[in-house]
Amino acid sequence: PQLPLAATVDSAGWGVFLIWVGLALYGRLGWAVFFLGTGGLLLVGQAVRRSVGSNVDWFAVVLGIFLVVVGGSRALELQLDDAVVPSWFVPSMFVAAGIAVVATAWKRHRRG
């Protein structure tokens, strides 16, 4: 049986992401480029989903924007200590987002 188009786009996106991680590790590109590339991939993936008529995953859009901002700030060598937000804020946002994703998955599993 043929996969729905959204599932095909998601699978291809995961494949491209894994290729990107491998290339970034081989090339020792650094965190700034890794974050910029990963955020860009997330945003392009959501643009592709939208262009084929699939629902946009807004969590992925927000995460993509966040990763591009983090990568850009690292590329520009901005120090979190100099930023308006405290240095614990960015890592805490990643932890909170991860907890939210796990809790949502658990809740769906329990319902279903």
mmCIF file of N, CA, C and O in Angstrom:
data_model
loop_
_atom_site.group_PDB
_atom_site.id
_atom_site.type_symbol
_atom_site.label_atom_id
_atom_site.label_comp_id
_atom_site.label_asym_id
_atom_site.label_seq_id
_atom_site.Cartn_x
_atom_site.Cartn_y
_atom_site.Cartn_z
ATOM 1 N N PRO A 1 0.828 -1.197 0.000
ATOM 2 C CA PRO A 1 0.000 0.000 0.000
ATOM 3 C C PRO A 1 0.868 1.256 0.000
ATOM 4 O O PRO A 1 1.921 1.290 0.603
ATOM 5 N N GLN A 2 0.368 2.263 -0.681
ATOM 6 C CA GLN A 2 1.087 3.516 -0.798
ATOM 7 C C GLN A 2 0.855 4.384 0.437
ATOM 8 O O GLN A 2 -0.266 4.465 0.949
ATOM 9 N N LEU A 3 1.927 5.021 0.927
ATOM 10 C CA LEU A 3 1.824 5.919 2.073
ATOM 11 C C LEU A 3 1.122 7.212 1.664
ATOM 12 O O LEU A 3 1.275 7.677 0.538
ATOM 13 N N PRO A 4 0.364 7.814 2.589
ATOM 14 C CA PRO A 4 -0.188 9.146 2.311
ATOM 15 C C PRO A 4 0.970 10.122 2.062
ATOM 16 O O PRO A 4 2.083 9.935 2.561
ATOM 17 N N LEU A 5 0.695 11.161 1.299
ATOM 18 C CA LEU A 5 1.727 12.117 0.923
ATOM 19 C C LEU A 5 2.405 12.740 2.142
ATOM 20 O O LEU A 5 3.629 12.900 2.163
ATOM 21 N N ALA A 6 1.642 13.059 3.180
ATOM 22 C CA ALA A 6 2.221 13.664 4.383
ATOM 23 C C ALA A 6 3.225 12.717 5.024
ATOM 24 O O ALA A 6 4.298 13.135 5.467
ATOM 25 N N ALA A 7 2.920 11.424 5.069
ATOM 26 C CA ALA A 7 3.838 10.448 5.656
ATOM 27 C C ALA A 7 5.104 10.328 4.815
ATOM 28 O O ALA A 7 6.211 10.180 5.349
ATOM 29 N N THR A 8 4.954 10.401 3.489
ATOM 30 C CA THR A 8 6.113 10.346 2.608
ATOM 31 C C THR A 8 7.003 11.561 2.816
ATOM 32 O O THR A 8 8.231 11.439 2.889
ATOM 33 N N VAL A 9 6.388 12.736 2.931
ATOM 34 C CA VAL A 9 7.154 13.963 3.181
ATOM 35 C C VAL A 9 7.876 13.856 4.519
ATOM 36 O O VAL A 9 9.061 14.200 4.627
ATOM 37 N N ASP A 10 7.200 13.367 5.556
ATOM 38 C CA ASP A 10 7.826 13.226 6.867
ATOM 39 C C ASP A 10 8.996 12.247 6.825
ATOM 40 O O ASP A 10 10.063 12.504 7.388
ATOM 41 N N SER A 11 8.807 11.112 6.157
ATOM 42 C CA SER A 11 9.885 10.118 6.060
ATOM 43 C C SER A 11 11.087 10.689 5.312
ATOM 44 O O SER A 11 12.231 10.503 5.730
ATOM 45 N N ALA A 12 10.818 11.369 4.207
ATOM 46 C CA ALA A 12 11.909 11.986 3.453
ATOM 47 C C ALA A 12 12.615 13.043 4.306
ATOM 48 O O ALA A 12 13.847 13.156 4.271
ATOM 49 N N GLY A 13 11.841 13.796 5.083
ATOM 50 C CA GLY A 13 12.428 14.806 5.963
ATOM 51 C C GLY A 13 13.358 14.199 6.990
ATOM 52 O O GLY A 13 14.444 14.730 7.243
ATOM 53 N N TRP A 14 12.947 13.081 7.579
ATOM 54 C CA TRP A 14 13.822 12.396 8.535
ATOM 55 C C TRP A 14 15.094 11.917 7.853
ATOM 56 O O TRP A 14 16.187 12.007 8.405
ATOM 57 N N GLY A 15 14.950 11.409 6.635
ATOM 58 C CA GLY A 15 16.128 10.970 5.899
ATOM 59 C C GLY A 15 17.096 12.110 5.641
ATOM 60 O O GLY A 15 18.313 11.975 5.855
ATOM 61 N N VAL A 16 16.569 13.241 5.197
ATOM 62 C CA VAL A 16 17.413 14.412 4.940
ATOM 63 C C VAL A 16 18.057 14.889 6.242
ATOM 64 O O VAL A 16 19.235 15.253 6.267
ATOM 65 N N PHE A 17 17.296 14.862 7.333
ATOM 66 C CA PHE A 17 17.847 15.272 8.622
ATOM 67 C C PHE A 17 19.016 14.375 9.029
ATOM 68 O O PHE A 17 20.069 14.869 9.457
ATOM 69 N N LEU A 18 18.860 13.072 8.898
ATOM 70 C CA LEU A 18 19.934 12.153 9.270
ATOM 71 C C LEU A 18 21.170 12.348 8.393
ATOM 72 O O LEU A 18 22.307 12.301 8.889
ATOM 73 N N ILE A 19 20.944 12.591 7.104
ATOM 74 C CA ILE A 19 22.068 12.897 6.211
ATOM 75 C C ILE A 19 22.773 14.170 6.673
ATOM 76 O O ILE A 19 24.006 14.242 6.735
ATOM 77 N N TRP A 20 21.984 15.188 7.021
ATOM 78 C CA TRP A 20 22.539 16.459 7.499
ATOM 79 C C TRP A 20 23.385 16.248 8.760
ATOM 80 O O TRP A 20 24.484 16.768 8.870
ATOM 81 N N VAL A 21 22.869 15.465 9.715
ATOM 82 C CA VAL A 21 23.621 15.216 10.950
ATOM 83 C C VAL A 21 24.950 14.537 10.619
ATOM 84 O O VAL A 21 26.005 14.919 11.128
ATOM 85 N N GLY A 22 24.905 13.525 9.745
ATOM 86 C CA GLY A 22 26.139 12.837 9.364
ATOM 87 C C GLY A 22 27.137 13.769 8.702
ATOM 88 O O GLY A 22 28.330 13.761 9.043
ATOM 89 N N LEU A 23 26.663 14.581 7.768
ATOM 90 C CA LEU A 23 27.561 15.523 7.094
ATOM 91 C C LEU A 23 28.126 16.560 8.055
ATOM 92 O O LEU A 23 29.305 16.913 7.977
ATOM 93 N N ALA A 24 27.283 17.043 8.962
ATOM 94 C CA ALA A 24 27.742 18.037 9.943
ATOM 95 C C ALA A 24 28.810 17.437 10.857
ATOM 96 O O ALA A 24 29.793 18.100 11.201
ATOM 97 N N LEU A 25 28.627 16.159 11.218
ATOM 98 C CA LEU A 25 29.624 15.504 12.069
ATOM 99 C C LEU A 25 30.919 15.228 11.294
ATOM 100 O O LEU A 25 32.015 15.456 11.810
ATOM 101 N N TYR A 26 30.780 14.718 10.059
ATOM 102 C CA TYR A 26 31.976 14.485 9.243
ATOM 103 C C TYR A 26 32.757 15.765 9.014
ATOM 104 O O TYR A 26 33.978 15.788 9.101
ATOM 105 N N GLY A 27 32.040 16.815 8.700
ATOM 106 C CA GLY A 27 32.684 18.085 8.391
ATOM 107 C C GLY A 27 33.086 18.898 9.596
ATOM 108 O O GLY A 27 33.707 19.945 9.449
ATOM 109 N N ARG A 28 32.701 18.424 10.790
ATOM 110 C CA ARG A 28 33.000 19.176 12.022
ATOM 111 C C ARG A 28 32.637 20.651 11.854
ATOM 112 O O ARG A 28 33.438 21.551 12.077
ATOM 113 N N LEU A 29 31.381 20.854 11.463
ATOM 114 C CA LEU A 29 30.929 22.194 11.109
ATOM 115 C C LEU A 29 30.685 23.105 12.301
ATOM 116 O O LEU A 29 30.586 24.312 12.136
ATOM 117 N N GLY A 30 30.556 22.542 13.468
ATOM 118 C CA GLY A 30 30.316 23.354 14.654
ATOM 119 C C GLY A 30 28.835 23.518 14.943
ATOM 120 O O GLY A 30 27.978 23.263 14.095
ATOM 121 N N TRP A 31 28.566 23.939 16.171
ATOM 122 C CA TRP A 31 27.173 24.050 16.621
ATOM 123 C C TRP A 31 26.386 25.107 15.883
ATOM 124 O O TRP A 31 25.205 24.942 15.600
ATOM 125 N N ALA A 32 27.011 26.222 15.555
ATOM 126 C CA ALA A 32 26.283 27.301 14.883
ATOM 127 C C ALA A 32 25.711 26.812 13.557
ATOM 128 O O ALA A 32 24.520 26.981 13.277
ATOM 129 N N VAL A 33 26.539 26.179 12.745
ATOM 130 C CA VAL A 33 26.087 25.690 11.440
ATOM 131 C C VAL A 33 25.084 24.555 11.627
ATOM 132 O O VAL A 33 24.090 24.466 10.905
ATOM 133 N N PHE A 34 25.334 23.690 12.620
ATOM 134 C CA PHE A 34 24.402 22.587 12.877
ATOM 135 C C PHE A 34 23.017 23.118 13.223
ATOM 136 O O PHE A 34 22.014 22.667 12.666
ATOM 137 N N PHE A 35 22.942 24.078 14.142
ATOM 138 C CA PHE A 35 21.648 24.646 14.537
ATOM 139 C C PHE A 35 20.982 25.376 13.372
ATOM 140 O O PHE A 35 19.775 25.243 13.155
ATOM 141 N N LEU A 36 21.745 26.163 12.628
ATOM 142 C CA LEU A 36 21.185 26.871 11.478
ATOM 143 C C LEU A 36 20.638 25.883 10.447
ATOM 144 O O LEU A 36 19.528 26.057 9.932
ATOM 145 N N GLY A 37 21.410 24.846 10.146
ATOM 146 C CA GLY A 37 20.973 23.853 9.170
ATOM 147 C C GLY A 37 19.757 23.074 9.625
ATOM 148 O O GLY A 37 18.816 22.850 8.854
ATOM 149 N N THR A 38 19.755 22.662 10.880
ATOM 150 C CA THR A 38 18.626 21.901 11.413
ATOM 151 C C THR A 38 17.362 22.758 11.442
ATOM 152 O O THR A 38 16.284 22.308 11.040
ATOM 153 N N GLY A 39 17.485 23.985 11.891
ATOM 154 C CA GLY A 39 16.335 24.891 11.890
ATOM 155 C C GLY A 39 15.836 25.143 10.484
ATOM 156 O O GLY A 39 14.623 25.141 10.231
ATOM 157 N N GLY A 40 16.750 25.336 9.554
ATOM 158 C CA GLY A 40 16.369 25.533 8.162
ATOM 159 C C GLY A 40 15.652 24.320 7.588
ATOM 160 O O GLY A 40 14.651 24.451 6.884
ATOM 161 N N LEU A 41 16.146 23.123 7.903
ATOM 162 C CA LEU A 41 15.487 21.901 7.434
ATOM 163 C C LEU A 41 14.069 21.787 7.979
ATOM 164 O O LEU A 41 13.147 21.391 7.260
ATOM 165 N N LEU A 42 13.895 22.111 9.251
ATOM 166 C CA LEU A 42 12.550 22.067 9.829
ATOM 167 C C LEU A 42 11.608 23.037 9.111
ATOM 168 O O LEU A 42 10.462 22.690 8.796
ATOM 169 N N LEU A 43 12.091 24.231 8.843
ATOM 170 C CA LEU A 43 11.248 25.232 8.185
ATOM 171 C C LEU A 43 10.943 24.845 6.736
ATOM 172 O O LEU A 43 9.808 24.982 6.283
ATOM 173 N N VAL A 44 11.940 24.334 6.028
ATOM 174 C CA VAL A 44 11.707 23.889 4.648
ATOM 175 C C VAL A 44 10.730 22.718 4.635
ATOM 176 O O VAL A 44 9.828 22.651 3.788
ATOM 177 N N GLY A 45 10.885 21.794 5.576
ATOM 178 C CA GLY A 45 9.971 20.657 5.658
ATOM 179 C C GLY A 45 8.533 21.084 5.856
ATOM 180 O O GLY A 45 7.610 20.543 5.229
ATOM 181 N N GLN A 46 8.317 22.078 6.676
ATOM 182 C CA GLN A 46 6.958 22.562 6.900
ATOM 183 C C GLN A 46 6.431 23.316 5.684
ATOM 184 O O GLN A 46 5.239 23.253 5.366
ATOM 185 N N ALA A 47 7.322 24.010 4.978
ATOM 186 C CA ALA A 47 6.911 24.678 3.737
ATOM 187 C C ALA A 47 6.496 23.641 2.688
ATOM 188 O O ALA A 47 5.506 23.837 1.976
ATOM 189 N N VAL A 48 7.231 22.531 2.622
ATOM 190 C CA VAL A 48 6.873 21.462 1.687
ATOM 191 C C VAL A 48 5.526 20.863 2.078
ATOM 192 O O VAL A 48 4.663 20.631 1.220
ATOM 193 N N ARG A 49 5.327 20.607 3.379
ATOM 194 C CA ARG A 49 4.036 20.066 3.830
ATOM 195 C C ARG A 49 2.894 20.995 3.412
ATOM 196 O O ARG A 49 1.868 20.543 2.928
ATOM 197 N N ARG A 50 3.109 22.276 3.599
ATOM 198 C CA ARG A 50 2.056 23.238 3.228
ATOM 199 C C ARG A 50 1.810 23.235 1.722
ATOM 200 O O ARG A 50 0.670 23.289 1.262
ATOM 201 N N SER A 51 2.893 23.152 0.948
ATOM 202 C CA SER A 51 2.753 23.220 -0.515
ATOM 203 C C SER A 51 2.050 21.990 -1.089
ATOM 204 O O SER A 51 1.459 22.076 -2.162
ATOM 205 N N VAL A 52 2.108 20.852 -0.371
ATOM 206 C CA VAL A 52 1.419 19.652 -0.856
ATOM 207 C C VAL A 52 0.045 19.495 -0.217
ATOM 208 O O VAL A 52 -0.621 18.484 -0.409
ATOM 209 N N GLY A 53 -0.378 20.500 0.554
ATOM 210 C CA GLY A 53 -1.719 20.481 1.128
ATOM 211 C C GLY A 53 -1.841 19.754 2.454
ATOM 212 O O GLY A 53 -2.945 19.496 2.919
ATOM 213 N N SER A 54 -0.713 19.428 3.086
ATOM 214 C CA SER A 54 -0.750 18.771 4.394
ATOM 215 C C SER A 54 -0.789 19.819 5.506
ATOM 216 O O SER A 54 -0.439 20.981 5.291
ATOM 217 N N ASN A 55 -1.189 19.383 6.679
ATOM 218 C CA ASN A 55 -1.210 20.278 7.831
ATOM 219 C C ASN A 55 0.213 20.645 8.235
ATOM 220 O O ASN A 55 1.100 19.796 8.246
ATOM 221 N N VAL A 56 0.393 21.894 8.575
ATOM 222 C CA VAL A 56 1.685 22.373 9.063
ATOM 223 C C VAL A 56 1.790 22.016 10.539
ATOM 224 O O VAL A 56 0.843 22.196 11.299
ATOM 225 N N ASP A 57 2.944 21.516 10.942
ATOM 226 C CA ASP A 57 3.216 21.224 12.344
ATOM 227 C C ASP A 57 3.819 22.489 12.960
ATOM 228 O O ASP A 57 4.990 22.798 12.749
ATOM 229 N N TRP A 58 2.991 23.235 13.685
ATOM 230 C CA TRP A 58 3.432 24.529 14.204
ATOM 231 C C TRP A 58 4.520 24.407 15.251
ATOM 232 O O TRP A 58 5.342 25.319 15.406
ATOM 233 N N PHE A 59 4.572 23.285 15.951
ATOM 234 C CA PHE A 59 5.679 23.050 16.885
ATOM 235 C C PHE A 59 6.993 23.019 16.112
ATOM 236 O O PHE A 59 7.983 23.606 16.534
ATOM 237 N N ALA A 60 7.005 22.338 14.963
ATOM 238 C CA ALA A 60 8.215 22.265 14.144
ATOM 239 C C ALA A 60 8.598 23.643 13.604
ATOM 240 O O ALA A 60 9.789 23.964 13.506
ATOM 241 N N VAL A 61 7.604 24.461 13.274
ATOM 242 C CA VAL A 61 7.889 25.813 12.789
ATOM 243 C C VAL A 61 8.549 26.634 13.901
ATOM 244 O O VAL A 61 9.580 27.282 13.683
ATOM 245 N N VAL A 62 7.959 26.591 15.090
ATOM 246 C CA VAL A 62 8.524 27.353 16.216
ATOM 247 C C VAL A 62 9.910 26.839 16.561
ATOM 248 O O VAL A 62 10.846 27.628 16.764
ATOM 249 N N LEU A 63 10.087 25.522 16.597
ATOM 250 C CA LEU A 63 11.402 24.947 16.893
ATOM 251 C C LEU A 63 12.409 25.332 15.815
ATOM 252 O O LEU A 63 13.558 25.672 16.125
ATOM 253 N N GLY A 64 11.988 25.308 14.548
ATOM 254 C CA GLY A 64 12.879 25.703 13.459
ATOM 255 C C GLY A 64 13.338 27.145 13.597
ATOM 256 O O GLY A 64 14.523 27.449 13.451
ATOM 257 N N ILE A 65 12.399 28.031 13.891
ATOM 258 C CA ILE A 65 12.752 29.449 14.086
ATOM 259 C C ILE A 65 13.705 29.590 15.272
ATOM 260 O O ILE A 65 14.709 30.303 15.201
ATOM 261 N N PHE A 66 13.397 28.884 16.346
ATOM 262 C CA PHE A 66 14.231 28.941 17.547
ATOM 263 C C PHE A 66 15.653 28.468 17.237
ATOM 264 O O PHE A 66 16.633 29.100 17.634
ATOM 265 N N LEU A 67 15.779 27.360 16.508
ATOM 266 C CA LEU A 67 17.105 26.831 16.178
ATOM 267 C C LEU A 67 17.877 27.777 15.265
ATOM 268 O O LEU A 67 19.093 27.928 15.411
ATOM 269 N N VAL A 68 17.186 28.415 14.327
ATOM 270 C CA VAL A 68 17.850 29.390 13.459
ATOM 271 C C VAL A 68 18.354 30.570 14.289
ATOM 272 O O VAL A 68 19.482 31.044 14.101
ATOM 273 N N VAL A 69 17.552 31.026 15.248
ATOM 274 C CA VAL A 69 17.976 32.134 16.117
ATOM 275 C C VAL A 69 19.175 31.720 16.968
ATOM 276 O O VAL A 69 20.154 32.461 17.080
ATOM 277 N N VAL A 70 19.117 30.516 17.538
ATOM 278 C CA VAL A 70 20.237 30.030 18.357
ATOM 279 C C VAL A 70 21.489 29.892 17.495
ATOM 280 O O VAL A 70 22.574 30.326 17.889
ATOM 281 N N GLY A 71 21.349 29.285 16.313
ATOM 282 C CA GLY A 71 22.498 29.131 15.424
ATOM 283 C C GLY A 71 23.064 30.466 14.987
ATOM 284 O O GLY A 71 24.284 30.655 14.948
ATOM 285 N N GLY A 72 22.177 31.398 14.669
ATOM 286 C CA GLY A 72 22.632 32.732 14.285
ATOM 287 C C GLY A 72 23.357 33.439 15.407
ATOM 288 O O GLY A 72 24.387 34.083 15.183
ATOM 289 N N SER A 73 22.849 33.296 16.625
ATOM 290 C CA SER A 73 23.514 33.951 17.759
ATOM 291 C C SER A 73 24.876 33.324 18.028
ATOM 292 O O SER A 73 25.824 34.027 18.367
ATOM 293 N N ARG A 74 24.976 32.006 17.821
ATOM 294 C CA ARG A 74 26.292 31.357 17.983
ATOM 295 C C ARG A 74 27.246 31.775 16.871
ATOM 296 O O ARG A 74 28.425 31.986 17.105
ATOM 297 N N ALA A 75 26.722 31.876 15.640
ATOM 298 C CA ALA A 75 27.565 32.285 14.513
ATOM 299 C C ALA A 75 28.101 33.702 14.718
ATOM 300 O O ALA A 75 29.231 34.006 14.345
ATOM 301 N N LEU A 76 27.275 34.554 15.312
ATOM 302 C CA LEU A 76 27.687 35.932 15.587
ATOM 303 C C LEU A 76 28.435 36.054 16.909
ATOM 304 O O LEU A 76 28.782 37.166 17.319
ATOM 305 N N GLU A 77 28.622 34.903 17.564
ATOM 306 C CA GLU A 77 29.330 34.827 18.848
ATOM 307 C C GLU A 77 28.708 35.708 19.923
ATOM 308 O O GLU A 77 29.406 36.336 20.716
ATOM 309 N N LEU A 78 27.386 35.754 19.931
ATOM 310 C CA LEU A 78 26.685 36.465 21.000
ATOM 311 C C LEU A 78 26.710 35.587 22.248
ATOM 312 O O LEU A 78 26.436 34.393 22.181
ATOM 313 N N GLN A 79 27.043 36.144 23.337
ATOM 314 C CA GLN A 79 27.087 35.405 24.592
ATOM 315 C C GLN A 79 25.743 35.513 25.288
ATOM 316 O O GLN A 79 25.184 36.602 25.377
ATOM 317 N N LEU A 80 25.253 34.377 25.775
ATOM 318 C CA LEU A 80 23.976 34.400 26.493
ATOM 319 C C LEU A 80 24.052 35.282 27.729
ATOM 320 O O LEU A 80 23.068 35.871 28.136
ATOM 321 N N ASP A 81 25.229 35.367 28.327
ATOM 322 C CA ASP A 81 25.375 36.203 29.522
ATOM 323 C C ASP A 81 25.165 37.687 29.200
ATOM 324 O O ASP A 81 24.793 38.464 30.063
ATOM 325 N N ASP A 82 25.403 38.070 27.943
ATOM 326 C CA ASP A 82 25.216 39.454 27.520
ATOM 327 C C ASP A 82 23.802 39.715 27.023
ATOM 328 O O ASP A 82 23.436 40.848 26.747
ATOM 329 N N ALA A 83 23.024 38.654 26.856
ATOM 330 C CA ALA A 83 21.687 38.783 26.287
ATOM 331 C C ALA A 83 20.704 39.310 27.329
ATOM 332 O O ALA A 83 20.989 39.344 28.524
ATOM 333 N N VAL A 84 19.540 39.672 26.842
ATOM 334 C CA VAL A 84 18.494 40.191 27.712
ATOM 335 C C VAL A 84 17.951 39.076 28.615
ATOM 336 O O VAL A 84 17.561 39.319 29.744
ATOM 337 N N VAL A 85 17.946 37.847 28.104
ATOM 338 C CA VAL A 85 17.433 36.716 28.890
ATOM 339 C C VAL A 85 18.574 36.087 29.677
ATOM 340 O O VAL A 85 19.720 36.119 29.253
ATOM 341 N N PRO A 86 18.282 35.491 30.832
ATOM 342 C CA PRO A 86 19.328 34.838 31.604
ATOM 343 C C PRO A 86 19.873 33.604 30.879
ATOM 344 O O PRO A 86 19.197 33.015 30.031
ATOM 345 N N SER A 87 21.097 33.207 31.195
ATOM 346 C CA SER A 87 21.763 32.122 30.483
ATOM 347 C C SER A 87 21.071 30.776 30.650
ATOM 348 O O SER A 87 21.234 29.895 29.818
ATOM 349 N N TRP A 88 20.268 30.587 31.676
ATOM 350 C CA TRP A 88 19.585 29.310 31.886
ATOM 351 C C TRP A 88 18.323 29.187 31.033
ATOM 352 O O TRP A 88 17.767 28.115 30.890
ATOM 353 N N PHE A 89 17.864 30.283 30.424
ATOM 354 C CA PHE A 89 16.581 30.291 29.733
ATOM 355 C C PHE A 89 16.547 29.384 28.498
ATOM 356 O O PHE A 89 15.629 28.599 28.325
ATOM 357 N N VAL A 90 17.549 29.491 27.632
ATOM 358 C CA VAL A 90 17.538 28.729 26.384
ATOM 359 C C VAL A 90 17.577 27.224 26.643
ATOM 360 O O VAL A 90 16.728 26.484 26.134
ATOM 361 N N PRO A 91 18.512 26.723 27.458
ATOM 362 C CA PRO A 91 18.489 25.284 27.727
ATOM 363 C C PRO A 91 17.185 24.840 28.397
ATOM 364 O O PRO A 91 16.663 23.760 28.103
ATOM 365 N N SER A 92 16.649 25.674 29.253
ATOM 366 C CA SER A 92 15.397 25.337 29.935
ATOM 367 C C SER A 92 14.240 25.233 28.953
ATOM 368 O O SER A 92 13.350 24.393 29.122
ATOM 369 N N MET A 93 14.235 26.060 27.914
ATOM 370 C CA MET A 93 13.184 25.989 26.900
ATOM 371 C C MET A 93 13.245 24.671 26.132
ATOM 372 O O MET A 93 12.219 24.076 25.824
ATOM 373 N N PHE A 94 14.457 24.204 25.834
ATOM 374 C CA PHE A 94 14.600 22.912 25.164
ATOM 375 C C PHE A 94 14.095 21.785 26.060
ATOM 376 O O PHE A 94 13.388 20.888 25.603
ATOM 377 N N VAL A 95 14.451 21.815 27.342
ATOM 378 C CA VAL A 95 13.996 20.782 28.277
ATOM 379 C C VAL A 95 12.475 20.824 28.399
ATOM 380 O O VAL A 95 11.804 19.783 28.341
ATOM 381 N N ALA A 96 11.897 22.011 28.543
ATOM 382 C CA ALA A 96 10.439 22.136 28.662
ATOM 383 C C ALA A 96 9.743 21.645 27.397
ATOM 384 O O ALA A 96 8.722 20.941 27.475
ATOM 385 N N ALA A 97 10.283 21.977 26.236
ATOM 386 C CA ALA A 97 9.686 21.506 24.979
ATOM 387 C C ALA A 97 9.755 19.984 24.893
ATOM 388 O O ALA A 97 8.790 19.336 24.476
ATOM 389 N N GLY A 98 10.865 19.405 25.293
ATOM 390 C CA GLY A 98 10.998 17.950 25.281
ATOM 391 C C GLY A 98 10.003 17.285 26.208
ATOM 392 O O GLY A 98 9.367 16.271 25.848
ATOM 393 N N ILE A 99 9.834 17.833 27.385
ATOM 394 C CA ILE A 99 8.854 17.292 28.342
ATOM 395 C C ILE A 99 7.450 17.394 27.758
ATOM 396 O O ILE A 99 6.651 16.456 27.869
ATOM 397 N N ALA A 100 7.143 18.515 27.118
ATOM 398 C CA ALA A 100 5.815 18.688 26.520
ATOM 399 C C ALA A 100 5.568 17.672 25.413
ATOM 400 O O ALA A 100 4.477 17.098 25.318
ATOM 401 N N VAL A 101 6.562 17.407 24.599
ATOM 402 C CA VAL A 101 6.413 16.424 23.514
ATOM 403 C C VAL A 101 6.195 15.033 24.084
ATOM 404 O O VAL A 101 5.305 14.294 23.646
ATOM 405 N N VAL A 102 6.996 14.650 25.080
ATOM 406 C CA VAL A 102 6.852 13.332 25.695
ATOM 407 C C VAL A 102 5.496 13.198 26.378
ATOM 408 O O VAL A 102 4.799 12.183 26.239
ATOM 409 N N ALA A 103 5.074 14.220 27.105
ATOM 410 C CA ALA A 103 3.774 14.178 27.790
ATOM 411 C C ALA A 103 2.625 14.073 26.795
ATOM 412 O O ALA A 103 1.671 13.320 27.020
ATOM 413 N N THR A 104 2.711 14.802 25.693
ATOM 414 C CA THR A 104 1.674 14.731 24.669
ATOM 415 C C THR A 104 1.608 13.341 24.055
ATOM 416 O O THR A 104 0.528 12.786 23.867
ATOM 417 N N ALA A 105 2.763 12.776 23.751
ATOM 418 C CA ALA A 105 2.800 11.424 23.188
ATOM 419 C C ALA A 105 2.223 10.422 24.175
ATOM 420 O O ALA A 105 1.443 9.523 23.792
ATOM 421 N N TRP A 106 2.557 10.557 25.431
ATOM 422 C CA TRP A 106 2.046 9.642 26.462
ATOM 423 C C TRP A 106 0.531 9.765 26.586
ATOM 424 O O TRP A 106 -0.182 8.775 26.686
ATOM 425 N N LYS A 107 0.035 11.011 26.568
ATOM 426 C CA LYS A 107 -1.399 11.244 26.687
ATOM 427 C C LYS A 107 -2.157 10.621 25.494
ATOM 428 O O LYS A 107 -3.188 10.006 25.665
ATOM 429 N N ARG A 108 -1.608 10.789 24.288
ATOM 430 C CA ARG A 108 -2.225 10.184 23.103
ATOM 431 C C ARG A 108 -2.217 8.669 23.196
ATOM 432 O O ARG A 108 -3.183 8.024 22.820
ATOM 433 N N HIS A 109 -1.143 8.110 23.687
ATOM 434 C CA HIS A 109 -1.039 6.664 23.833
ATOM 435 C C HIS A 109 -2.069 6.148 24.830
ATOM 436 O O HIS A 109 -2.713 5.128 24.594
ATOM 437 N N ARG A 110 -2.258 6.854 25.915
ATOM 438 C CA ARG A 110 -3.209 6.440 26.962
ATOM 439 C C ARG A 110 -4.659 6.503 26.453
ATOM 440 O O ARG A 110 -5.470 5.711 26.847
ATOM 441 N N ARG A 111 -4.944 7.507 25.586
ATOM 442 C CA ARG A 111 -6.289 7.654 25.027
ATOM 443 C C ARG A 111 -6.590 6.585 23.983
ATOM 444 O O ARG A 111 -7.729 6.230 23.780
ATOM 445 N N GLY A 112 -5.531 6.163 23.326
ATOM 446 C CA GLY A 112 -5.788 5.423 22.244
ATOM 447 C C GLY A 112 -5.674 4.236 21.616
ATOM 448 O O GLY A 112 -6.197 3.730 20.803
#
